[in-house]
Coordinates of C-alpha atoms in Angstrom, one line a residue:
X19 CA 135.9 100.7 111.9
X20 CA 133.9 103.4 113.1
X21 CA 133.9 105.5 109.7
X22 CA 133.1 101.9 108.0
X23 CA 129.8 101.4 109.9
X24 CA 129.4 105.6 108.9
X25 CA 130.0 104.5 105.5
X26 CA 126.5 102.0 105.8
X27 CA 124.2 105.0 106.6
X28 CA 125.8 107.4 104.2
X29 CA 125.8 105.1 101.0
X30 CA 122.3 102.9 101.6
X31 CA 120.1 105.7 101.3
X32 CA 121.1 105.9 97.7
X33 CA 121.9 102.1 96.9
X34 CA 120.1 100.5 98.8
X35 CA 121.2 98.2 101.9
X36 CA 121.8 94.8 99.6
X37 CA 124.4 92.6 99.8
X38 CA 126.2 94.1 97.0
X39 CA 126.2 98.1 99.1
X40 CA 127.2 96.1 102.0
X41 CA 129.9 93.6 99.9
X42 CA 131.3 97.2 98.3
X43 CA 131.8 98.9 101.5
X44 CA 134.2 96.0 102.5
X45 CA 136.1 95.6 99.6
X46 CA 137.0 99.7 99.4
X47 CA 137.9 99.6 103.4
X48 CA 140.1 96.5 102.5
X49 CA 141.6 97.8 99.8
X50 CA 142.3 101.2 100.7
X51 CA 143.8 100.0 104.7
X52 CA 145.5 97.6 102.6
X53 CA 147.2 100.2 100.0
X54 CA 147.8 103.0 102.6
X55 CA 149.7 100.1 105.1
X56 CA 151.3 99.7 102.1
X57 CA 152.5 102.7 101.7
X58 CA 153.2 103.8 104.9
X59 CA 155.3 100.8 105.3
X60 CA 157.1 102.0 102.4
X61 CA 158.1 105.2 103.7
X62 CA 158.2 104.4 107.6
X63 CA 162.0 104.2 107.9
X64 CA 162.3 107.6 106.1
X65 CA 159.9 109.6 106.8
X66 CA 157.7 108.6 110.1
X67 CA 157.5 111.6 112.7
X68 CA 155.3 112.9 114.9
X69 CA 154.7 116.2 113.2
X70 CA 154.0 113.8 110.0
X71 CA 151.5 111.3 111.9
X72 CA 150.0 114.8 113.2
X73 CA 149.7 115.8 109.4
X74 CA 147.8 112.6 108.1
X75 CA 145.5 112.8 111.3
X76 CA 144.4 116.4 109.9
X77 CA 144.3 115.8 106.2
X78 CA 141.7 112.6 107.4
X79 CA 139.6 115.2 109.2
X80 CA 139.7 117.7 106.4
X81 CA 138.9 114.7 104.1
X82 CA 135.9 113.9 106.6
X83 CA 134.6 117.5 106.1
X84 CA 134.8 117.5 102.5
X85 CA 132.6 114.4 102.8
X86 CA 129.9 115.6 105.3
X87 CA 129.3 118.7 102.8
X88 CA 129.2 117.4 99.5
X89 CA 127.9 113.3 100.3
X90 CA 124.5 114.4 99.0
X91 CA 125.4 115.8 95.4
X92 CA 128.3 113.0 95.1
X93 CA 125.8 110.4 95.8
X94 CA 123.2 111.7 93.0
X95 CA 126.2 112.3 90.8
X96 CA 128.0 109.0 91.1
X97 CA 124.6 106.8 90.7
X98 CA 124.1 108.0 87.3
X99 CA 127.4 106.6 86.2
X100 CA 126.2 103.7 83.3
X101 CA 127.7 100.6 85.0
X102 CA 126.2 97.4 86.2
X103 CA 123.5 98.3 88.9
X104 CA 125.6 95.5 91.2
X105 CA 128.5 97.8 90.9
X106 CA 127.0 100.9 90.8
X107 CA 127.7 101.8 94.5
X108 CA 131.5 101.2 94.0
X109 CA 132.3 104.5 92.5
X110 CA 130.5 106.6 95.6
X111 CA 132.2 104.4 98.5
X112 CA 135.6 105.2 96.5
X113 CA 135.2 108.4 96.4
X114 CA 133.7 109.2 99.6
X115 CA 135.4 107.1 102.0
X116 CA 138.5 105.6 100.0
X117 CA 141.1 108.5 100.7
X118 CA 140.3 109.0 104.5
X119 CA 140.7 105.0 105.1
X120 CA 144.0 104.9 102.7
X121 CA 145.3 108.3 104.9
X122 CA 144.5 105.9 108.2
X123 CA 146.7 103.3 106.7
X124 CA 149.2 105.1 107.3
X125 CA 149.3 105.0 110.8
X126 CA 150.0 101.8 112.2
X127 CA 153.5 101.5 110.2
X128 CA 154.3 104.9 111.2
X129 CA 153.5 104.1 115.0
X130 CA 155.3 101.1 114.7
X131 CA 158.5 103.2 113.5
X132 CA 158.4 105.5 116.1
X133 CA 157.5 103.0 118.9
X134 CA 161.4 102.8 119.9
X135 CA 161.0 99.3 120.8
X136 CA 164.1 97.2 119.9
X137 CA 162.3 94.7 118.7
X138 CA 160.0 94.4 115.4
X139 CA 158.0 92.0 116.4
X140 CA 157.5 93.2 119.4
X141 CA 156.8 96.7 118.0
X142 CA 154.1 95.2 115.7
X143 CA 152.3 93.7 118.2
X144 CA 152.1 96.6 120.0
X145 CA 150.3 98.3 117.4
X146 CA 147.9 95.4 116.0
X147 CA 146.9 94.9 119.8
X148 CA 146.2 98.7 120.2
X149 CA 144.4 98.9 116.6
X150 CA 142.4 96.0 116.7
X151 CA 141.1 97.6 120.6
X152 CA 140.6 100.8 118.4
X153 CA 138.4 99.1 116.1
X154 CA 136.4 97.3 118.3
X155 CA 135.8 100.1 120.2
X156 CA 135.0 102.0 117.0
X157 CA 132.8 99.8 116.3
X158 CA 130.7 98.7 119.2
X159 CA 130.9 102.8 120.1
X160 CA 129.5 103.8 116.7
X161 CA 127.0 101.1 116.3
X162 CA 125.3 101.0 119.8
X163 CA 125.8 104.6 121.1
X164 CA 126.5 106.9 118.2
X165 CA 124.3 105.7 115.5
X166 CA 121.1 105.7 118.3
X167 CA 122.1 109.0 119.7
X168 CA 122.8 111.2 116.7
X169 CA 122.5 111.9 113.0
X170 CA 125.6 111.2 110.3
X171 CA 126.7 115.2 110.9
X172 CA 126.9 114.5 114.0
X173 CA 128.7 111.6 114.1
X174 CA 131.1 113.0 111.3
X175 CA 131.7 116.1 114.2
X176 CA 132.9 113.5 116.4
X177 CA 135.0 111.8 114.3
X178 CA 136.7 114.8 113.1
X179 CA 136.9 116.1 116.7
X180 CA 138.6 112.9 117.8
X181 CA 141.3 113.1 114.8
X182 CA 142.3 116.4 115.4
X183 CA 142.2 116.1 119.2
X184 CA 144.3 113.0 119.0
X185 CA 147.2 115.1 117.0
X186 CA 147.0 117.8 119.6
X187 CA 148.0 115.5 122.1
X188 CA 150.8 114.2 119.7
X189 CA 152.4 117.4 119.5
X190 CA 152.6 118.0 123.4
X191 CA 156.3 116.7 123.9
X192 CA 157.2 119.3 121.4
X193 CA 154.2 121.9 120.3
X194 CA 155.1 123.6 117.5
X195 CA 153.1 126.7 116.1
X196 CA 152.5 125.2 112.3
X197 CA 150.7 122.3 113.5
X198 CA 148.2 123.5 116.4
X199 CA 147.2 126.6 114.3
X200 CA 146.6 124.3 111.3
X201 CA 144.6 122.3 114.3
X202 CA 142.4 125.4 114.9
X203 CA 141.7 125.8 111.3
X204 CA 140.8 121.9 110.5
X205 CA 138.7 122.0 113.7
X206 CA 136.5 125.4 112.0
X207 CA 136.2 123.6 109.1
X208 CA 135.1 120.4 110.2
X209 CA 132.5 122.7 112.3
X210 CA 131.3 124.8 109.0
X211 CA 130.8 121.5 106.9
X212 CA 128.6 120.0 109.9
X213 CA 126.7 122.9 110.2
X214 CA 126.4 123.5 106.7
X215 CA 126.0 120.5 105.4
X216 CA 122.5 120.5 104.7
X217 CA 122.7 124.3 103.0
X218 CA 124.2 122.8 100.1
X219 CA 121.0 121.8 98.2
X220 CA 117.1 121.9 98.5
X221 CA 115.3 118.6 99.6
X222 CA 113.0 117.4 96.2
X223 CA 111.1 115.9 98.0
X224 CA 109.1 118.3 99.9
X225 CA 109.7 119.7 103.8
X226 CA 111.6 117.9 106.1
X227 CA 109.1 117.3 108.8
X228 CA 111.4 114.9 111.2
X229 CA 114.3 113.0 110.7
X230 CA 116.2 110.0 112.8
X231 CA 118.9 107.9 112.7
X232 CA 117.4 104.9 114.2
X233 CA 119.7 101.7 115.1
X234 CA 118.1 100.0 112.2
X235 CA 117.7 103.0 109.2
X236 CA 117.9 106.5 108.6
X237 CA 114.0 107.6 109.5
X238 CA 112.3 110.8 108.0
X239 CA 108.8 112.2 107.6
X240 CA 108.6 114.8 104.5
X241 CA 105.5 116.9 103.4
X242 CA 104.7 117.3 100.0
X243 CA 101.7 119.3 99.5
X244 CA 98.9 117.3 101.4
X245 CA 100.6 114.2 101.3
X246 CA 102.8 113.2 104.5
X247 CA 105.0 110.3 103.8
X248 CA 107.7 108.2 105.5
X249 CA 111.1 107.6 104.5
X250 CA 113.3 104.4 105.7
X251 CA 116.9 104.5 104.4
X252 CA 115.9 107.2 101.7
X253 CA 113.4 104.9 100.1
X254 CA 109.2 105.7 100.7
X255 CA 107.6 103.9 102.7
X256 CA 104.5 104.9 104.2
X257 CA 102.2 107.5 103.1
X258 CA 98.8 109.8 104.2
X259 CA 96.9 112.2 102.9
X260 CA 96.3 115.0 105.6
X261 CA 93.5 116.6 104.4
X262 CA 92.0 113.0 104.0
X263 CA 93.7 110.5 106.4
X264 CA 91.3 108.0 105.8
X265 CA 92.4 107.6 102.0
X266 CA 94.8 104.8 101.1
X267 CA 97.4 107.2 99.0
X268 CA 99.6 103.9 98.2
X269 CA 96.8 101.7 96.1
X270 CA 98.5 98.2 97.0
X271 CA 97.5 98.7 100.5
X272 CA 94.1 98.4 99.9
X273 CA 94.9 94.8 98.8
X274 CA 95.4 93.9 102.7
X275 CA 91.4 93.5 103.0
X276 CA 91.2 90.8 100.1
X277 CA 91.1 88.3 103.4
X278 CA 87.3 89.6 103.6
X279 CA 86.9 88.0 100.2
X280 CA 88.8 84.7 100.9
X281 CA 87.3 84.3 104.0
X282 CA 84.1 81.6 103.7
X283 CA 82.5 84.0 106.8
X284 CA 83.8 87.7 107.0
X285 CA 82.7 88.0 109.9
X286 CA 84.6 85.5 111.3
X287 CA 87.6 87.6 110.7
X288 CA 88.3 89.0 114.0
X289 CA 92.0 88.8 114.9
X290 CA 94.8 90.4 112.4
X291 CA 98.5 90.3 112.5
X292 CA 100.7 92.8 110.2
X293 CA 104.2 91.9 110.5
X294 CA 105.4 95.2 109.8
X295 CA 103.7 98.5 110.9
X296 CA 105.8 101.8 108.7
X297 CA 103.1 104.3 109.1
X298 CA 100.3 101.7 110.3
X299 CA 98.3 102.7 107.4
X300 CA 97.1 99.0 107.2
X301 CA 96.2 98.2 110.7
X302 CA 94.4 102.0 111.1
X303 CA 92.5 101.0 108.1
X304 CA 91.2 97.1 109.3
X305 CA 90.4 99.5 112.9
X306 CA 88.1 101.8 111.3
X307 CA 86.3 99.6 109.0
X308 CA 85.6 96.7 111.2
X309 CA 84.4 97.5 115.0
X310 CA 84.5 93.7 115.5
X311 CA 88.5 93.1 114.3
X312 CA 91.6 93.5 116.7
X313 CA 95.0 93.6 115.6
X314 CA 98.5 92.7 116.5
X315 CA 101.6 94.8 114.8
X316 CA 105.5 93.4 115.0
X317 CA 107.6 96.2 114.5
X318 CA 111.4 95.6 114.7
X319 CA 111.8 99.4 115.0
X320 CA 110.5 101.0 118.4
X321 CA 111.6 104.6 116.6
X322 CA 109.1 104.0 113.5
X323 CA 106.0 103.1 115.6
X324 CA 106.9 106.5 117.6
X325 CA 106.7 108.5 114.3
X326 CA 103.8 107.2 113.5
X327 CA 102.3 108.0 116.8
X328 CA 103.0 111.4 116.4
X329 CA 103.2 112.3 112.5
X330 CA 100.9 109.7 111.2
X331 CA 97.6 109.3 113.8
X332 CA 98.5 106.3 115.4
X333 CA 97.0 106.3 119.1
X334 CA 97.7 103.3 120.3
X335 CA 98.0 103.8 123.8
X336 CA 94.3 103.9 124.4
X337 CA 93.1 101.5 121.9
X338 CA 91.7 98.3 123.0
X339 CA 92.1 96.8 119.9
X340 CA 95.1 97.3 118.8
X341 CA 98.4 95.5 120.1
X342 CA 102.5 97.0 118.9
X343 CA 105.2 94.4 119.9
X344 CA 108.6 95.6 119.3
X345 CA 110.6 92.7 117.8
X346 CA 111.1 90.6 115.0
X347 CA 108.5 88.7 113.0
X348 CA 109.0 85.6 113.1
X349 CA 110.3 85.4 116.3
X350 CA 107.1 86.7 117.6
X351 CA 105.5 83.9 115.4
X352 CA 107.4 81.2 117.2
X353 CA 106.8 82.1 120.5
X354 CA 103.3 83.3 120.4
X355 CA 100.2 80.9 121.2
X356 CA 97.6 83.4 119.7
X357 CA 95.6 82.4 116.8
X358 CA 95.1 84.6 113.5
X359 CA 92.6 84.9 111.0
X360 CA 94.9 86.8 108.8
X361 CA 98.4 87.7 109.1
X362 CA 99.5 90.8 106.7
X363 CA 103.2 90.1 105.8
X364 CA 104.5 93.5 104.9
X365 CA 108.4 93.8 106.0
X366 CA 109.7 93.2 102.3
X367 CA 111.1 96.0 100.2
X368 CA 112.8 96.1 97.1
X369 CA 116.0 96.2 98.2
X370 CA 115.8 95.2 101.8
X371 CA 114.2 91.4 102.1
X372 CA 114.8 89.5 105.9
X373 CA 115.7 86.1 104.1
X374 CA 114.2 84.5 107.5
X375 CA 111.3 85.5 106.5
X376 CA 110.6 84.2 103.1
X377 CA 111.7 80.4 103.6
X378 CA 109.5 76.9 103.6
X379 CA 110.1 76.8 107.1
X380 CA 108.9 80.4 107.6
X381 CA 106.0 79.9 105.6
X382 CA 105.1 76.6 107.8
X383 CA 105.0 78.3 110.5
X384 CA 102.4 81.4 109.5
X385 CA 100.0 78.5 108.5
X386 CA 100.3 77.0 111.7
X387 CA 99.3 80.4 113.5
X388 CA 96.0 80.7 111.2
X389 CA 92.8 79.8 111.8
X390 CA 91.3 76.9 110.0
X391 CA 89.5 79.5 107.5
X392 CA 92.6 81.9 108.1
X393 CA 94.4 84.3 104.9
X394 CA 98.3 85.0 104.3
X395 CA 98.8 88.0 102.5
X396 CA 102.3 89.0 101.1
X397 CA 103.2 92.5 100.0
X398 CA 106.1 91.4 97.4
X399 CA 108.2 94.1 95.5
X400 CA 108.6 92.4 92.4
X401 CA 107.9 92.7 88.2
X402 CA 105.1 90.3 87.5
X403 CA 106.9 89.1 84.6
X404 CA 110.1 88.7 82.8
X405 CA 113.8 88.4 84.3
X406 CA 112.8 90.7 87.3
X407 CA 110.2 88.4 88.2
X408 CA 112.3 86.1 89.8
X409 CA 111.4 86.8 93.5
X410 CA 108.2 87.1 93.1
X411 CA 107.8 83.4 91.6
X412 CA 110.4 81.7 93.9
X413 CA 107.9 83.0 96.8
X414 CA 105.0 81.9 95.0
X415 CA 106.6 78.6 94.8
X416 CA 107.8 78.6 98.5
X417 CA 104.0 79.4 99.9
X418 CA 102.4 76.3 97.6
X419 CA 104.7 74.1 100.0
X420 CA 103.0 74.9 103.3
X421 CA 99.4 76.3 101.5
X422 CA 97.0 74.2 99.4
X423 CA 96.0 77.7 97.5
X424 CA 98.5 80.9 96.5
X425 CA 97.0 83.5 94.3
X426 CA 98.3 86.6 93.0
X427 CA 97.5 90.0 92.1
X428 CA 99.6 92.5 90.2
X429 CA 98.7 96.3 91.1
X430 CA 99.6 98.0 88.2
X431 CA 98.9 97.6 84.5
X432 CA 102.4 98.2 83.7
X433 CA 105.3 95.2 83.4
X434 CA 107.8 97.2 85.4
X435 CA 108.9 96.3 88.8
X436 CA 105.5 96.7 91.5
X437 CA 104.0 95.9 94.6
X438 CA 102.9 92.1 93.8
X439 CA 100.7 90.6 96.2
X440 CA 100.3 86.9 97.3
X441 CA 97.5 85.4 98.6
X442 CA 97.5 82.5 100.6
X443 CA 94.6 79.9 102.0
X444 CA 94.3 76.4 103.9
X445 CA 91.3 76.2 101.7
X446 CA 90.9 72.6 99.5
X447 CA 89.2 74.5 96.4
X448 CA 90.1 77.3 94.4
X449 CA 88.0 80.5 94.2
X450 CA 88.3 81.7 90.8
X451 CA 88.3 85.5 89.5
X452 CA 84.6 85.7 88.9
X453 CA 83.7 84.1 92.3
X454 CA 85.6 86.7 94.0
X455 CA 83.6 89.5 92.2
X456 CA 80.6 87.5 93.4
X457 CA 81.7 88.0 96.7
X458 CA 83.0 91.9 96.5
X459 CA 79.6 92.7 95.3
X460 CA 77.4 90.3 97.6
X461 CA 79.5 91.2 100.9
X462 CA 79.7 94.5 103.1
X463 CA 83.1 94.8 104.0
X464 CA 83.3 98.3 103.9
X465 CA 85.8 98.7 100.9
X466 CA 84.9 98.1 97.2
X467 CA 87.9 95.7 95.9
X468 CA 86.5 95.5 92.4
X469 CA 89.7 97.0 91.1
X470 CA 92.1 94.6 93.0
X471 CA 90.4 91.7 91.8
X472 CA 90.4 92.6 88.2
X473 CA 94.4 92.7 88.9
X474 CA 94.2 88.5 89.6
X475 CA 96.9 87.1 87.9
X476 CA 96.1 83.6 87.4
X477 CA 98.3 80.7 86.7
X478 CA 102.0 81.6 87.5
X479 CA 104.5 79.9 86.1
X480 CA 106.9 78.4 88.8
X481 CA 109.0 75.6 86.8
X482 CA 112.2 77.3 87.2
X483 CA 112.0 79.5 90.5
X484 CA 113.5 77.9 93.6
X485 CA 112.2 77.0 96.8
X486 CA 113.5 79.3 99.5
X487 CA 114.8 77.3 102.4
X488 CA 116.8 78.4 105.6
X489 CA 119.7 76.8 104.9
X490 CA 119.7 77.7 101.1
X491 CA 117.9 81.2 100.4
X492 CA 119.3 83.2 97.8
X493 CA 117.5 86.1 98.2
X494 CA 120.0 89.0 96.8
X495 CA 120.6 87.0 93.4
X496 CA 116.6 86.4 92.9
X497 CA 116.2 90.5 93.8
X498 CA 119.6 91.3 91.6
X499 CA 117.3 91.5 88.3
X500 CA 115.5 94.2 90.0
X501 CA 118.2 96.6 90.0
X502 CA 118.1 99.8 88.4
X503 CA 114.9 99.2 87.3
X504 CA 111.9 101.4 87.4
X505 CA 109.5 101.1 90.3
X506 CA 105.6 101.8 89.7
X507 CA 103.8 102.4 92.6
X508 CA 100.0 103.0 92.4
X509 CA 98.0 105.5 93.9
X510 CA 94.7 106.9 94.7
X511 CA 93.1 110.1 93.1
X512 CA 92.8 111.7 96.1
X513 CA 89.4 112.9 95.4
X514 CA 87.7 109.1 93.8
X515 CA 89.7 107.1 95.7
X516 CA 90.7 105.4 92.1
X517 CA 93.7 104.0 91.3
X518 CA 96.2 106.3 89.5
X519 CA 99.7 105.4 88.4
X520 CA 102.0 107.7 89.5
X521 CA 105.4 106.2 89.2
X522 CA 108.1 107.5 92.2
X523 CA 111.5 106.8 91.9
X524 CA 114.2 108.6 94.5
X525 CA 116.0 110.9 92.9
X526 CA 119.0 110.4 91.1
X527 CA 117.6 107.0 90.2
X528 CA 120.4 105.4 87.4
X529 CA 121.8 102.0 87.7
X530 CA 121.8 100.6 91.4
X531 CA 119.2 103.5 92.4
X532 CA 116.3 102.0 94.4
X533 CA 112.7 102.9 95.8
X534 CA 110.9 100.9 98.0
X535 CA 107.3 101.5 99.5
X536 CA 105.7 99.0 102.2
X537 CA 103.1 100.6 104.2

């Protein structure tokens, strides 16, 4: 159980932590316990020893090493494989983790043999009592003190440590020389493919600046150039510009100001709540253009708001006016009494959406924590049109049940998949695309959002997109359209400030590859 919850951090970097990675992982740990029990039941009565449980035990950890070297290229190389992006993970989980878990297999039907209990059933229970203590052991150790403590080499040195410690102590009733010198030389290699695991291949993406596993996702800060950006589960997140840390580099982040516009009084909009903080570039933005506005941040992971403290500027220590809460979102929603003027929703990603947070009853309970002249606004990974469109709409849909007004505004020209962002007001009228221009060219907010606006959608059509509920959300099928498909994600000429489409897609990026950018 312990290499299964492994298996999450090693595969979602590439495919993305859907229902579909998750549903795979299962299956090929079923499958392959469930052939290798097979097969060790098989040849049991014949063949079970202790010098041949010793031998599966080292061929597992020789297995492990081959994974903890090579993971990266047979990641890359099995996501170009032309199959369905919901299957696309399949063939890396096979490969990578199938023929350690069948070698496993084998275990409980040999222990069972050589047991010496008179009795099968007996015997049996034995080793399903003893296994299923294993596994919850592996899997409480893995997930609370492993996966917080160390990085996947590391936890892939432990794992091999344990195997090949566990058939040393197997072989003390009768050591023989063949199998503790074949110990010695698993235990070096397991050692070389830890150590040189990353010496296999150049990062693309620039220099490794810091990287984490947190206890939600695999954290890293990379330099390319000027640009510093963060990384959550191998997929962009949050970016700044070091020579100019003022400059939005992802252009959809700008959008988080349009409140100024909705607004009837800008400066009326004094308190701001981002559920989701990445690299804060949102929040430090609303700080520095507005002396008047404080802000709240939710952000589930204490480990990201730490980075950004240190790689990306944050100081919020001695800030008056700005607020982190480690937690969840709408938890925090529930159980606060503050008021808001505008809450920033920006927790989605392409292929990471908390259902919870997308529902009727979700959406209900924002409006209730807005001011009377209060703004949503929704940073939704979506195409603006077509089959891959179908999140995006259902949302839309969703917030017209607890707002009188939704609006929406594409950030890219193109019709591939895109930061889409919804709008959301308690206002009774409408404020239509040229009364917004009015208002970005009569008001000094600080920002000129002539751009954004031109990027106003319009009518969206929402006759056959669902309305998410907690009880029925079917988030992963609405965001199954998306898979495989190319991301565009704007940015800003770093010299003008003007949008420029720069499309980014992770490397290796065939069917089931994803990138995701929130900010």
């Amino acid at each position: 159980m312990g290499l299964q919850i492994l298996a999450f951090r090693v595969v979602v970097p590439q495919f993305g932590s859907h229902i579909y990675t998750t549903g795979g992982v299962i299956t090929v740990f079923l499958a392959a316990l469930a052939l290798g029990y097979w097969r060790g039941g098989k040849r049991a009565a014949t063949h079970a020893s202790n010098e041949r449980l010793v031998w599966v035990l080292l061929l597992t950890a020789v297995y492990l090493a081959f994974l903890l070297f090579t993971r990266e290229h047979l990641l890359v190389y099995t996501a170009a494989i032309p199959i369905p992006s919901r299957y696309a993970s399949l063939p890396a989980i096979v490969l990578l983790f199938g023929p350690p878990t069948y070698l496993l297999g084998f275990i409980s039907p040999y222990a069972a043999e050589l047991s010496h209990k008179a009795d099968t059933g007996e015997a049996s229970g034995d080793v399903y009592a003893f296994g299923t203590a294993g596994s919850i052991l592996g899997t409480a150790g893995t997930t609370f003190v492993l996966i917080p403590a160390t990085s996947v080499e590391g936890i892939g040195l432990f794992f091999g440590i344990l195997l090949i410690a566990t058939a040393l102590v197997i072989t003390l009733p009768d050591p023989t020389l063949r199998p503790v010198a074949a110990s010695v030389v698993v235990a070096l290699l397991v050692l070389f493919a830890t150590v040189g695991s990353g010496a296999a291949g150049v990062d693309v993406r620039g220099d490794v600046v810091y990287q984490s596993q947190t206890p939600y996702q695999h954290l890293e800060v990379i330099d390319d150039g000027d640009t510093r950006t963060m990384y959550l589960d191998g997929a962009r997140h949050s970016a700044m510009d070091l020579e100019n840390p003022d400059r939005h580099v992802f252009a959809y982040t700008r959008y988080f100001h349009l409140p100024y516009l909705f607004a009837d009084d800008p400066d009326d909009l004094e308190r701001v709540l981002f559920v989701g903080g990445g690299g804060y570039t949102g929040p430090k933005s609303f700080l520095e253009r507005d002396e008047s506005v404080t802000v709240d941040v939710v952000e589930l992971d204490p480990e990201v708001t730490a980075a950004a403290e240190t790689y990306f500027d944050l100081d919020h220590e001695d800030a008056e006016r700005l607020t982190v809460h480690t937690g969840d979102g709408r938890s925090f929603l529930a159980e606060t009494d503050e008021t808001y003027d505008a809450i920033v929703l920006d927790a989605y990603r392409q292929d990471k959406v908390p259902f919870e947070m997308t529902t009727r009853e979700f959406m209900a309970l924002a409006e209730s924590r807005l001011s009377d002249d209060g703004v949503l606004v929704a940073n939704v990974v979506s195409a603006p049109e077509g089959p891959a469109s179908e999140f995006y709409r259902s949302q839309y849909a969703t917030m017209e049940e607890a707002f009188p007004q939704v609006y929406a505004f594409r950030t890219s020209e193109s019709s591939a998949v895109q930061n889409v962002e919804l709008v959301a007001t308690k206002a009774d009228g409408r404020l239509t695309q040229a009364e917004l221009h009015d208002r970005n060219d009569e008001r000094e907010i600080g920002i000129d959002l002539t751009e954004e606006v031109d990027y106003y959608v319009g009518d969206v059509d929402t006759g056959d997109a669902p309305v998410l509920e907690d009880d029925r959300a079917p988030v992963d099928s609405l965001l199954d359209p998306m898979m495989g498909q190319r991301y565009v994600v704007e940015e800003t000429d770093s010299e003008a400030g003007d949008p420029l489409e720069q499309p980014r897609i992770t490397s290796g990026a065939g069917a089931g590859a994803v990138a995701s950018v929130t900010g």
